[in-house]
């Protein structure tokens, strides 16, 4: 039976993130954004709300919530600012949920538990200076030496690069397969910031998500113990794609929150601002933009909820999650552009939040699969060129 009502727990979560956001984030976010400042102080607060391990089972230090709750949290966080949702996307979506499905018991004890409790922060390193969409184009290598792998390479455009303690890293462990671009030669590793030869930095020229941290890290012959290999050797590409199924879900729900923020700011402005003797909301062309925001918000929400429902049921959701991510991020770009338009010249100033929404929304049309990559994915499903990849975990984490 289809039921779109939120459960009591989900409503409580929504309410607590909203109240916390209004009190602790909203009054400060403008200044943090202008100062290009990542506020580490939000991390323990998010941990206290259970957001850093929301749908990780309690036995692994998490809050034991379901996937729809993760969507609700993501929507509420990006309603405040994209930088907050990004924390959940990389720390929980891309990293911790992947360890939950693919990690050994030892890896869960050493890494997942402190991450779910918010004692350690984690991220995901796939992209490199010369390879983004084309993940097989990465150049990082992992050479096996006795009971260790020696990792060398550089990762670029990594969220929380200068903040995270733990990194889920992808590198070629089979150099012959690298030459043939056979993805079965890629492996996944847990790398700690503390490992010798690891260094990171922040990208200074970024023009959106300014209250977030985005950077790069370098691995100069970093020795990673065999126990930190995630999955089996050669399963890294599959693991990277599995992780994206989780991360994209949070991006879809987050973009939905950004549309809601655009809609609320625009409705409020349309009721205050007068032109030609009437509120601008009475002009049909302004109404059209507001109506589009409403339909985009509702459709985006339904799409991420359907993906969350599939995840809760332990069913395949690569296609549905991809569709939700593609639709919501493109719609959020339209909503942010129209929100600026409705605000006229005021929208072109940072006095109003819509300029920040406009700068922030674009990243999500690029990361976790660009708009074009998602179009290809959907078309390939239609054409039968693609069927769902086999992934190891199809069960919800609390099952
Ligand atoms: C703010 C931000 C945060 C990020 N955080 C992370 C992170 O935490 N971890 C991480 O690993 N990565 C991260 N990324 C990187 C992101 O995932 C990549 O930027 C993304 O995958 C696109 O890769 P690219 O930038 O190399 O673009 P390219 O792959 O070079 O693409 C350039 C253009 O070509 C198009 N294109 C490429 N291939 C095709 C094709 N086959 N058909 C049609 N069009 C195509 C693309 O759609 C795009 O328009 C982040 C990026 C940003 C902007």
Tab-separated table of C-alpha atoms and ligand atoms in Angstrom:
chain	number	residue	atom	x	y	z
A	1	UNK	CA	0.000	0.000	0.000
A	2	UNK	CA	1.361	3.419	-0.944
A	3	UNK	CA	1.568	5.788	1.989
A	4	UNK	CA	3.229	9.161	1.587
A	5	UNK	CA	2.535	10.318	5.138
A	6	UNK	CA	5.613	10.758	7.261
A	7	UNK	CA	5.772	8.568	10.348
A	8	UNK	CA	5.882	10.209	13.770
A	9	UNK	CA	9.645	9.642	13.955
A	10	UNK	CA	10.126	11.189	10.528
A	11	UNK	CA	8.024	14.217	11.462
A	12	UNK	CA	10.028	14.607	14.647
A	13	UNK	CA	13.273	14.461	12.710
A	14	UNK	CA	12.017	17.065	10.213
A	15	UNK	CA	10.961	19.329	13.035
A	16	UNK	CA	14.181	18.992	15.017
A	17	UNK	CA	16.418	19.688	11.997
A	18	UNK	CA	14.218	22.680	11.117
A	19	UNK	CA	14.338	24.096	14.626
A	20	UNK	CA	18.065	23.558	14.941
A	21	UNK	CA	18.647	25.121	11.511
A	22	UNK	CA	16.542	28.196	12.252
A	23	UNK	CA	18.338	28.721	15.555
A	24	UNK	CA	21.926	27.661	14.905
A	25	UNK	CA	22.516	27.986	11.158
A	26	UNK	CA	20.181	30.472	9.465
A	27	UNK	CA	21.403	33.554	11.378
A	28	UNK	CA	25.055	32.811	10.506
A	29	UNK	CA	25.043	31.277	7.060
A	30	UNK	CA	25.225	34.526	5.088
A	31	UNK	CA	28.409	35.574	6.912
A	32	UNK	CA	30.005	32.132	6.652
A	33	UNK	CA	29.267	32.081	2.929
A	34	UNK	CA	30.764	35.539	2.374
A	35	UNK	CA	33.823	34.607	4.436
A	36	UNK	CA	34.311	31.328	2.495
A	37	UNK	CA	34.383	29.675	5.887
A	38	UNK	CA	33.620	26.069	6.719
A	39	UNK	CA	32.245	25.938	10.250
A	40	UNK	CA	33.523	22.816	12.011
A	41	UNK	CA	31.246	23.683	14.901
A	42	UNK	CA	28.233	22.278	13.002
A	43	UNK	CA	29.701	18.772	12.986
A	44	UNK	CA	29.116	17.903	16.677
A	45	UNK	CA	25.675	19.512	16.452
A	46	UNK	CA	24.792	17.396	13.434
A	47	UNK	CA	26.148	14.355	15.264
A	48	UNK	CA	23.922	15.138	18.262
A	49	UNK	CA	20.914	15.200	15.941
A	50	UNK	CA	21.939	11.774	14.643
A	51	UNK	CA	22.509	13.163	11.138
A	52	UNK	CA	26.036	11.831	10.670
A	53	UNK	CA	24.870	8.246	11.101
A	54	UNK	CA	21.137	8.542	10.527
A	55	UNK	CA	20.476	5.300	8.663
A	56	UNK	CA	23.397	3.348	10.063
A	57	UNK	CA	22.171	0.661	12.498
A	58	UNK	CA	22.572	1.394	16.187
A	59	UNK	CA	24.964	-1.520	16.606
A	60	UNK	CA	27.392	0.392	14.377
A	61	UNK	CA	26.968	3.644	16.253
A	62	UNK	CA	24.192	5.089	14.064
A	63	UNK	CA	20.689	6.315	14.768
A	64	UNK	CA	18.993	3.338	13.059
A	65	UNK	CA	16.673	5.498	10.949
A	66	UNK	CA	15.309	4.528	7.537
A	67	UNK	CA	16.209	5.940	4.126
A	68	UNK	CA	13.227	8.268	3.888
A	69	UNK	CA	14.548	9.876	7.086
A	70	UNK	CA	17.894	10.357	5.348
A	71	UNK	CA	16.010	12.097	2.510
A	72	UNK	CA	14.132	14.319	4.953
A	73	UNK	CA	17.367	15.326	6.677
A	74	UNK	CA	19.045	16.039	3.322
A	75	UNK	CA	16.114	18.180	2.180
A	76	UNK	CA	16.097	20.175	5.416
A	77	UNK	CA	19.866	20.658	5.379
A	78	UNK	CA	20.005	21.998	1.844
A	79	UNK	CA	17.031	24.229	2.569
A	80	UNK	CA	19.490	25.935	4.956
A	81	UNK	CA	22.595	25.732	2.801
A	82	UNK	CA	24.073	23.291	0.302
A	83	UNK	CA	27.292	23.030	2.337
A	84	UNK	CA	25.412	21.233	5.135
A	85	UNK	CA	23.810	18.666	2.865
A	86	UNK	CA	27.180	18.005	1.213
A	87	UNK	CA	28.534	16.892	4.614
A	88	UNK	CA	25.858	14.202	4.805
A	89	UNK	CA	26.284	13.256	1.138
A	90	UNK	CA	29.973	12.466	1.377
A	91	UNK	CA	30.341	11.424	5.002
A	92	UNK	CA	27.280	9.203	5.202
A	93	UNK	CA	25.991	8.672	1.661
A	94	UNK	CA	29.219	8.009	-0.204
A	95	UNK	CA	31.427	6.720	2.586
A	96	UNK	CA	29.671	5.236	5.641
A	97	UNK	CA	26.790	3.558	3.809
A	98	UNK	CA	29.346	1.977	1.508
A	99	UNK	CA	31.353	0.650	4.440
A	100	UNK	CA	28.141	-0.691	5.932
A	101	UNK	CA	27.511	-2.806	2.821
A	102	UNK	CA	31.025	-3.601	1.703
A	103	UNK	CA	33.201	-3.264	4.789
A	104	UNK	CA	34.520	-6.129	6.880
A	105	UNK	CA	33.482	-6.398	10.529
A	106	UNK	CA	36.923	-5.100	11.468
A	107	UNK	CA	36.522	-2.074	9.140
A	108	UNK	CA	33.095	-1.382	10.593
A	109	UNK	CA	34.501	-1.441	14.103
A	110	UNK	CA	37.523	0.703	13.309
A	111	UNK	CA	35.947	3.191	10.890
A	112	UNK	CA	32.170	2.958	10.571
A	113	UNK	CA	31.360	3.232	14.281
A	114	UNK	CA	33.374	6.415	14.957
A	115	UNK	CA	32.052	7.898	11.695
A	116	UNK	CA	28.421	7.151	12.535
A	117	UNK	CA	28.954	8.709	15.960
A	118	UNK	CA	30.500	11.785	14.346
A	119	UNK	CA	33.830	11.265	16.120
A	120	UNK	CA	35.552	10.924	12.763
A	121	UNK	CA	34.569	12.622	9.498
A	122	UNK	CA	34.799	10.814	6.180
A	123	UNK	CA	34.669	11.506	2.476
A	124	UNK	CA	35.056	9.899	-0.937
A	125	UNK	CA	37.882	10.293	-3.444
A	126	UNK	CA	37.208	9.182	-6.994
A	127	UNK	CA	37.687	12.281	-9.166
A	128	UNK	CA	41.163	13.271	-10.343
A	129	UNK	CA	42.514	16.277	-12.262
A	130	UNK	CA	42.155	14.417	-15.567
A	131	UNK	CA	39.122	12.183	-14.857
A	132	UNK	CA	35.637	12.878	-13.549
A	133	UNK	CA	32.747	11.406	-15.532
A	134	UNK	CA	35.167	8.932	-17.063
A	135	UNK	CA	36.106	7.185	-13.806
A	136	UNK	CA	38.188	4.599	-15.684
A	137	UNK	CA	40.494	7.447	-16.616
A	138	UNK	CA	41.867	7.789	-13.076
A	139	UNK	CA	45.627	7.497	-12.783
A	140	UNK	CA	46.090	6.664	-9.081
A	141	UNK	CA	47.760	3.338	-8.504
A	142	UNK	CA	47.945	0.881	-5.627
A	143	UNK	CA	50.947	-1.400	-5.798
A	144	UNK	CA	50.845	-4.484	-3.584
A	145	UNK	CA	53.961	-4.917	-1.401
A	146	UNK	CA	53.708	-7.783	1.084
A	147	UNK	CA	50.810	-7.108	3.409
A	148	UNK	CA	50.361	-3.489	2.253
A	149	UNK	CA	49.359	-1.489	-0.787
A	150	UNK	CA	51.384	1.561	-1.731
A	151	UNK	CA	49.089	4.278	-3.089
A	152	UNK	CA	50.278	7.097	-5.312
A	153	UNK	CA	48.091	9.679	-7.019
A	154	UNK	CA	46.086	12.854	-6.714
A	155	UNK	CA	42.370	13.369	-6.141
A	156	UNK	CA	40.699	16.638	-7.097
A	157	UNK	CA	37.392	18.346	-6.323
A	158	UNK	CA	36.948	16.398	-3.116
A	159	UNK	CA	34.318	17.635	-0.678
A	160	UNK	CA	35.701	17.938	2.874
A	161	UNK	CA	39.240	17.240	1.591
A	162	UNK	CA	40.722	19.462	4.283
A	163	UNK	CA	38.247	18.399	6.971
A	164	UNK	CA	37.858	14.625	6.773
A	165	UNK	CA	39.834	12.100	8.784
A	166	UNK	CA	39.031	9.064	6.608
A	167	UNK	CA	38.928	8.758	2.823
A	168	UNK	CA	37.379	6.076	0.634
A	169	UNK	CA	39.870	6.057	-2.228
A	170	UNK	CA	39.864	4.360	-5.630
A	171	UNK	CA	43.045	3.349	-7.439
A	172	UNK	CA	44.260	0.850	-10.041
A	173	UNK	CA	45.627	-2.254	-8.352
A	174	UNK	CA	46.090	-4.099	-11.674
A	175	UNK	CA	48.298	-2.157	-14.077
A	176	UNK	CA	47.586	-4.451	-17.043
A	177	UNK	CA	43.882	-3.868	-16.645
A	178	UNK	CA	44.618	-0.135	-16.310
A	179	UNK	CA	46.188	-0.213	-19.794
A	180	UNK	CA	43.071	-1.929	-21.161
A	181	UNK	CA	40.756	0.368	-19.159
A	182	UNK	CA	39.169	-2.748	-17.679
A	183	UNK	CA	37.388	-1.479	-14.530
A	184	UNK	CA	37.980	-4.824	-12.822
A	185	UNK	CA	41.497	-3.553	-12.156
A	186	UNK	CA	40.331	-0.813	-9.771
A	187	UNK	CA	40.246	-1.382	-5.990
A	188	UNK	CA	38.848	0.593	-3.074
A	189	UNK	CA	40.801	1.509	0.068
A	190	UNK	CA	40.288	3.284	3.356
A	191	UNK	CA	43.018	5.884	3.732
A	192	UNK	CA	43.504	7.870	6.905
A	193	UNK	CA	44.694	11.459	6.906
A	194	UNK	CA	47.297	10.384	9.452
A	195	UNK	CA	48.982	7.943	7.029
A	196	UNK	CA	52.488	9.002	6.003
A	197	UNK	CA	52.623	10.577	2.532
A	198	UNK	CA	49.077	11.941	2.621
A	199	UNK	CA	48.521	15.681	2.162
A	200	UNK	CA	45.497	17.813	1.295
A	201	UNK	CA	44.512	21.368	0.375
A	202	UNK	CA	41.458	23.565	-0.227
A	203	UNK	CA	40.405	24.940	-3.626
A	204	UNK	CA	40.337	28.705	-3.212
A	205	UNK	CA	38.766	29.784	-6.485
A	206	UNK	CA	35.434	28.006	-6.086
A	207	UNK	CA	32.430	30.320	-6.632
A	208	UNK	CA	29.618	28.296	-5.046
A	209	UNK	CA	28.994	26.354	-1.827
A	210	UNK	CA	31.342	28.855	-0.235
A	211	UNK	CA	30.551	27.751	3.311
A	212	UNK	CA	31.662	24.256	2.312
A	213	UNK	CA	35.134	22.795	2.031
A	214	UNK	CA	36.208	21.452	-1.365
A	215	UNK	CA	39.772	20.536	-2.178
A	216	UNK	CA	42.292	17.976	-3.275
A	217	UNK	CA	44.507	15.370	-1.694
A	218	UNK	CA	47.748	13.786	-2.728
A	219	UNK	CA	49.086	10.353	-1.930
A	220	UNK	CA	52.843	10.080	-2.173
A	221	UNK	CA	53.583	6.390	-1.682
A	222	UNK	CA	51.050	6.076	1.108
A	223	UNK	CA	51.262	2.646	2.714
A	224	UNK	CA	47.793	1.229	3.304
A	225	UNK	CA	47.464	-2.047	5.244
A	226	UNK	CA	45.796	-4.944	3.461
A	227	UNK	CA	42.977	-4.820	6.063
A	228	UNK	CA	41.950	-1.469	4.578
A	229	UNK	CA	41.107	-2.938	1.173
A	230	UNK	CA	37.316	-2.571	0.847
A	231	UNK	CA	35.637	-5.501	-0.880
A	232	UNK	CA	37.906	-7.777	-2.866
A	233	UNK	CA	40.755	-6.632	-5.092
A	234	UNK	CA	39.223	-5.464	-8.391
A	235	UNK	CA	35.807	-4.639	-6.929
A	236	UNK	CA	36.591	-0.930	-6.565
A	237	UNK	CA	34.652	0.296	-9.597
A	238	UNK	CA	31.541	-1.564	-8.497
A	239	UNK	CA	31.960	-0.127	-5.012
A	240	UNK	CA	32.412	3.398	-6.386
A	241	UNK	CA	29.142	3.050	-8.338
A	242	UNK	CA	27.341	1.541	-5.361
A	243	UNK	CA	28.442	4.535	-3.273
A	244	UNK	CA	27.027	6.906	-5.888
A	245	UNK	CA	23.620	5.232	-5.582
A	246	UNK	CA	23.589	6.373	-1.946
A	247	UNK	CA	25.178	9.788	-2.442
A	248	UNK	CA	22.896	10.714	-5.337
A	249	UNK	CA	19.889	10.045	-3.190
A	250	UNK	CA	20.987	12.706	-0.705
A	251	UNK	CA	21.773	15.096	-3.574
A	252	UNK	CA	18.254	14.588	-5.018
A	253	UNK	CA	16.556	15.259	-1.694
A	254	UNK	CA	18.892	18.169	-1.022
A	255	UNK	CA	18.125	19.850	-4.356
A	256	UNK	CA	14.445	19.487	-3.467
A	257	UNK	CA	15.125	21.499	-0.306
A	258	UNK	CA	16.860	24.164	-2.360
A	259	UNK	CA	13.785	24.452	-4.613
A	260	UNK	CA	11.645	24.906	-1.495
A	261	UNK	CA	13.961	27.647	-0.235
A	262	UNK	CA	13.719	29.403	-3.630
A	263	UNK	CA	9.944	29.068	-3.638
A	264	UNK	CA	9.525	30.481	-0.133
A	265	UNK	CA	11.853	33.428	-0.725
A	266	UNK	CA	10.125	34.166	-4.045
A	267	UNK	CA	6.578	33.989	-2.667
A	268	UNK	CA	7.511	36.262	0.189
A	269	UNK	CA	9.164	38.788	-2.138
A	270	UNK	CA	6.280	38.627	-4.638
A	271	UNK	CA	3.890	39.653	-1.855
A	272	UNK	CA	6.022	42.611	-0.746
A	273	UNK	CA	7.392	44.118	-3.926
A	274	UNK	CA	5.127	46.364	-5.953
A	275	UNK	CA	5.399	47.234	-9.642
A	276	UNK	CA	2.833	49.043	-11.761
A	277	UNK	CA	0.800	49.710	-8.617
A	278	UNK	CA	0.319	46.064	-7.611
A	279	UNK	CA	2.243	43.277	-5.889
A	280	UNK	CA	4.497	41.646	-8.473
A	281	UNK	CA	2.808	38.334	-7.566
A	282	UNK	CA	-0.266	39.574	-9.435
A	283	UNK	CA	1.619	39.656	-12.723
A	284	UNK	CA	0.990	36.497	-14.686
A	285	UNK	CA	4.580	35.966	-15.751
A	286	UNK	CA	5.722	36.054	-12.111
A	287	UNK	CA	2.942	33.611	-11.229
A	288	UNK	CA	4.207	31.311	-13.929
A	289	UNK	CA	7.646	31.144	-12.298
A	290	UNK	CA	6.124	30.479	-8.882
A	291	UNK	CA	3.854	27.767	-10.255
A	292	UNK	CA	6.840	26.127	-11.954
A	293	UNK	CA	8.712	26.114	-8.627
A	294	UNK	CA	5.763	24.443	-6.949
A	295	UNK	CA	5.466	21.721	-9.580
A	296	UNK	CA	9.246	21.187	-9.544
A	297	UNK	CA	9.255	20.938	-5.753
A	298	UNK	CA	6.407	18.437	-5.609
A	299	UNK	CA	7.736	16.279	-8.456
A	300	UNK	CA	11.267	16.259	-7.031
A	301	UNK	CA	9.976	15.271	-3.610
A	302	UNK	CA	7.947	12.410	-5.018
A	303	UNK	CA	10.934	11.154	-6.976
A	304	UNK	CA	13.334	11.071	-4.026
A	305	UNK	CA	10.648	9.550	-1.812
A	306	UNK	CA	10.111	6.780	-4.321
A	307	UNK	CA	13.843	6.092	-4.369
A	308	UNK	CA	13.870	6.076	-0.551
A	309	UNK	CA	10.919	3.734	-0.484
A	310	UNK	CA	12.747	1.333	-2.809
A	311	UNK	CA	15.838	1.538	-0.626
A	312	UNK	CA	13.777	0.792	2.484
A	313	UNK	CA	12.305	-2.214	0.725
A	314	UNK	CA	15.803	-3.403	-0.219
A	315	UNK	CA	14.961	-3.132	-3.906
A	316	UNK	CA	17.064	-2.036	-6.844
A	317	UNK	CA	17.056	1.719	-7.238
A	318	UNK	CA	19.985	2.808	-9.417
A	319	UNK	CA	17.656	4.004	-12.181
A	320	UNK	CA	15.133	5.635	-9.850
A	321	UNK	CA	17.800	7.314	-7.716
A	322	UNK	CA	19.540	8.600	-10.848
A	323	UNK	CA	16.274	9.983	-12.196
A	324	UNK	CA	15.499	11.705	-8.884
A	325	UNK	CA	18.978	13.250	-8.805
A	326	UNK	CA	18.890	14.402	-12.413
A	327	UNK	CA	15.380	15.846	-12.262
A	328	UNK	CA	15.759	17.621	-8.901
A	329	UNK	CA	19.144	19.179	-9.618
A	330	UNK	CA	18.109	20.511	-13.028
A	331	UNK	CA	14.847	21.780	-11.507
A	332	UNK	CA	16.789	23.440	-8.676
A	333	UNK	CA	18.862	25.342	-11.229
A	334	UNK	CA	15.662	26.589	-12.872
A	335	UNK	CA	14.139	27.501	-9.492
A	336	UNK	CA	17.241	29.393	-8.363
A	337	UNK	CA	17.501	31.284	-11.635
A	338	UNK	CA	13.813	32.252	-11.456
A	339	UNK	CA	14.120	33.202	-7.789
A	340	UNK	CA	16.848	35.684	-8.722
A	341	UNK	CA	14.656	36.913	-11.597
A	342	UNK	CA	11.668	37.489	-9.318
A	343	UNK	CA	13.887	39.494	-6.956
A	344	UNK	CA	15.022	41.717	-9.848
A	345	UNK	CA	18.153	43.723	-9.060
A	346	UNK	CA	17.841	42.783	-5.399
A	347	UNK	CA	18.315	39.176	-6.437
A	348	UNK	CA	21.641	40.194	-7.916
A	349	UNK	CA	22.859	41.241	-4.495
A	350	UNK	CA	23.862	39.152	-1.504
A	351	UNK	CA	21.448	41.112	0.643
A	352	UNK	CA	18.924	38.422	-0.299
A	353	UNK	CA	19.643	34.670	-0.075
A	354	UNK	CA	18.601	33.811	-3.639
A	355	UNK	CA	22.010	34.752	-5.061
A	356	UNK	CA	23.557	32.127	-2.760
A	357	UNK	CA	20.995	29.563	-3.907
A	358	UNK	CA	21.883	30.369	-7.524
A	359	UNK	CA	25.632	29.890	-6.904
A	360	UNK	CA	25.069	26.746	-4.854
A	361	UNK	CA	22.689	24.847	-7.111
A	362	UNK	CA	25.036	24.465	-10.071
A	363	UNK	CA	27.484	22.121	-8.357
A	364	UNK	CA	24.852	19.416	-8.018
A	365	UNK	CA	24.217	19.502	-11.776
A	366	UNK	CA	27.888	18.518	-12.115
A	367	UNK	CA	28.835	16.223	-9.218
A	368	UNK	CA	27.643	12.663	-8.610
A	369	UNK	CA	27.019	12.295	-12.338
A	370	UNK	CA	26.614	15.332	-14.574
A	371	UNK	CA	23.266	16.176	-16.166
A	372	UNK	CA	24.530	14.588	-19.395
A	373	UNK	CA	25.690	11.373	-17.726
A	374	UNK	CA	22.273	10.990	-16.072
A	375	UNK	CA	20.507	11.541	-19.399
A	376	UNK	CA	22.641	8.807	-20.931
A	377	UNK	CA	21.844	6.504	-18.002
A	378	UNK	CA	18.091	6.945	-18.376
A	379	UNK	CA	18.186	6.573	-22.152
A	380	UNK	CA	20.377	3.478	-21.886
A	381	UNK	CA	17.843	1.845	-19.579
A	382	UNK	CA	15.079	2.637	-22.076
A	383	UNK	CA	17.082	1.284	-24.975
A	384	UNK	CA	18.035	-1.863	-23.076
A	385	UNK	CA	21.748	-1.004	-23.401
A	386	UNK	CA	21.957	-1.145	-19.645
A	387	UNK	CA	20.559	-3.346	-16.933
A	388	UNK	CA	21.139	-2.870	-13.220
A	389	UNK	CA	24.610	-3.738	-12.084
A	390	UNK	CA	24.860	-6.489	-9.526
A	391	UNK	CA	25.646	-4.909	-6.183
A	392	UNK	CA	26.207	-6.755	-2.985
A	393	UNK	CA	23.791	-5.012	-0.677
A	394	UNK	CA	20.166	-4.760	-1.583
A	395	UNK	CA	18.890	-4.862	1.984
A	396	UNK	CA	18.185	-1.810	4.074
A	397	UNK	CA	20.838	-1.437	6.740
A	398	UNK	CA	18.428	-1.960	9.623
A	399	UNK	CA	17.086	-5.259	8.272
B	1	LIG	C1	31.527	21.220	-5.625
B	1	LIG	C2	32.012	19.876	-6.085
B	1	LIG	C3	32.231	18.863	-5.159
B	1	LIG	C4	32.683	17.604	-5.583
B	1	LIG	N1	32.938	16.627	-4.641
B	1	LIG	C5	33.481	15.442	-5.026
B	1	LIG	C6	33.849	14.448	-4.061
B	1	LIG	O1	33.637	14.614	-2.859
B	1	LIG	N2	34.453	13.301	-4.502
B	1	LIG	C7	34.709	13.076	-5.813
B	1	LIG	O2	35.250	12.028	-6.141
B	1	LIG	N3	34.367	13.997	-6.765
B	1	LIG	C8	33.771	15.178	-6.390
B	1	LIG	N4	33.453	16.138	-7.338
B	1	LIG	C9	33.811	15.900	-8.724
B	1	LIG	C10	32.634	15.587	-9.605
B	1	LIG	O3	32.094	14.330	-9.289
B	1	LIG	C11	33.076	15.709	-11.067
B	1	LIG	O4	33.332	17.072	-11.293
B	1	LIG	C12	32.040	15.166	-12.039
B	1	LIG	O5	32.001	13.771	-12.015
B	1	LIG	C13	32.301	15.628	-13.489
B	1	LIG	O6	33.607	15.360	-13.857
B	1	LIG	P1	34.521	16.494	-14.527
B	1	LIG	O7	34.421	17.729	-13.703
B	1	LIG	O8	35.862	15.906	-14.716
B	1	LIG	O9	33.849	16.805	-15.902
B	1	LIG	P2	34.090	15.958	-17.255
B	1	LIG	O10	33.872	14.523	-16.980
B	1	LIG	O11	35.371	16.368	-17.859
B	1	LIG	O12	32.881	16.488	-18.143
B	1	LIG	C14	32.945	17.771	-18.799
B	1	LIG	C15	31.650	17.905	-19.618
B	1	LIG	O13	31.596	16.865	-20.600
B	1	LIG	C16	30.384	16.153	-20.445
B	1	LIG	N5	30.595	14.735	-20.744
B	1	LIG	C17	31.582	13.927	-20.284
B	1	LIG	N6	31.417	12.685	-20.760
B	1	LIG	C18	30.296	12.698	-21.511
B	1	LIG	C19	29.586	11.714	-22.277
B	1	LIG	N7	29.994	10.421	-22.316
B	1	LIG	N8	28.485	12.095	-22.953
B	1	LIG	C20	28.056	13.385	-22.881
B	1	LIG	N9	28.668	14.345	-22.198
B	1	LIG	C21	29.771	14.012	-21.510
B	1	LIG	C22	29.976	16.341	-19.005
B	1	LIG	O14	28.586	16.126	-18.801
B	1	LIG	C23	30.386	17.777	-18.762
B	1	LIG	O15	29.385	18.633	-19.246
B	1	LIG	C24	32.943	17.380	-6.944
B	1	LIG	C25	32.699	18.412	-7.886
B	1	LIG	C26	32.241	19.630	-7.467
B	1	LIG	C27	31.989	20.706	-8.482
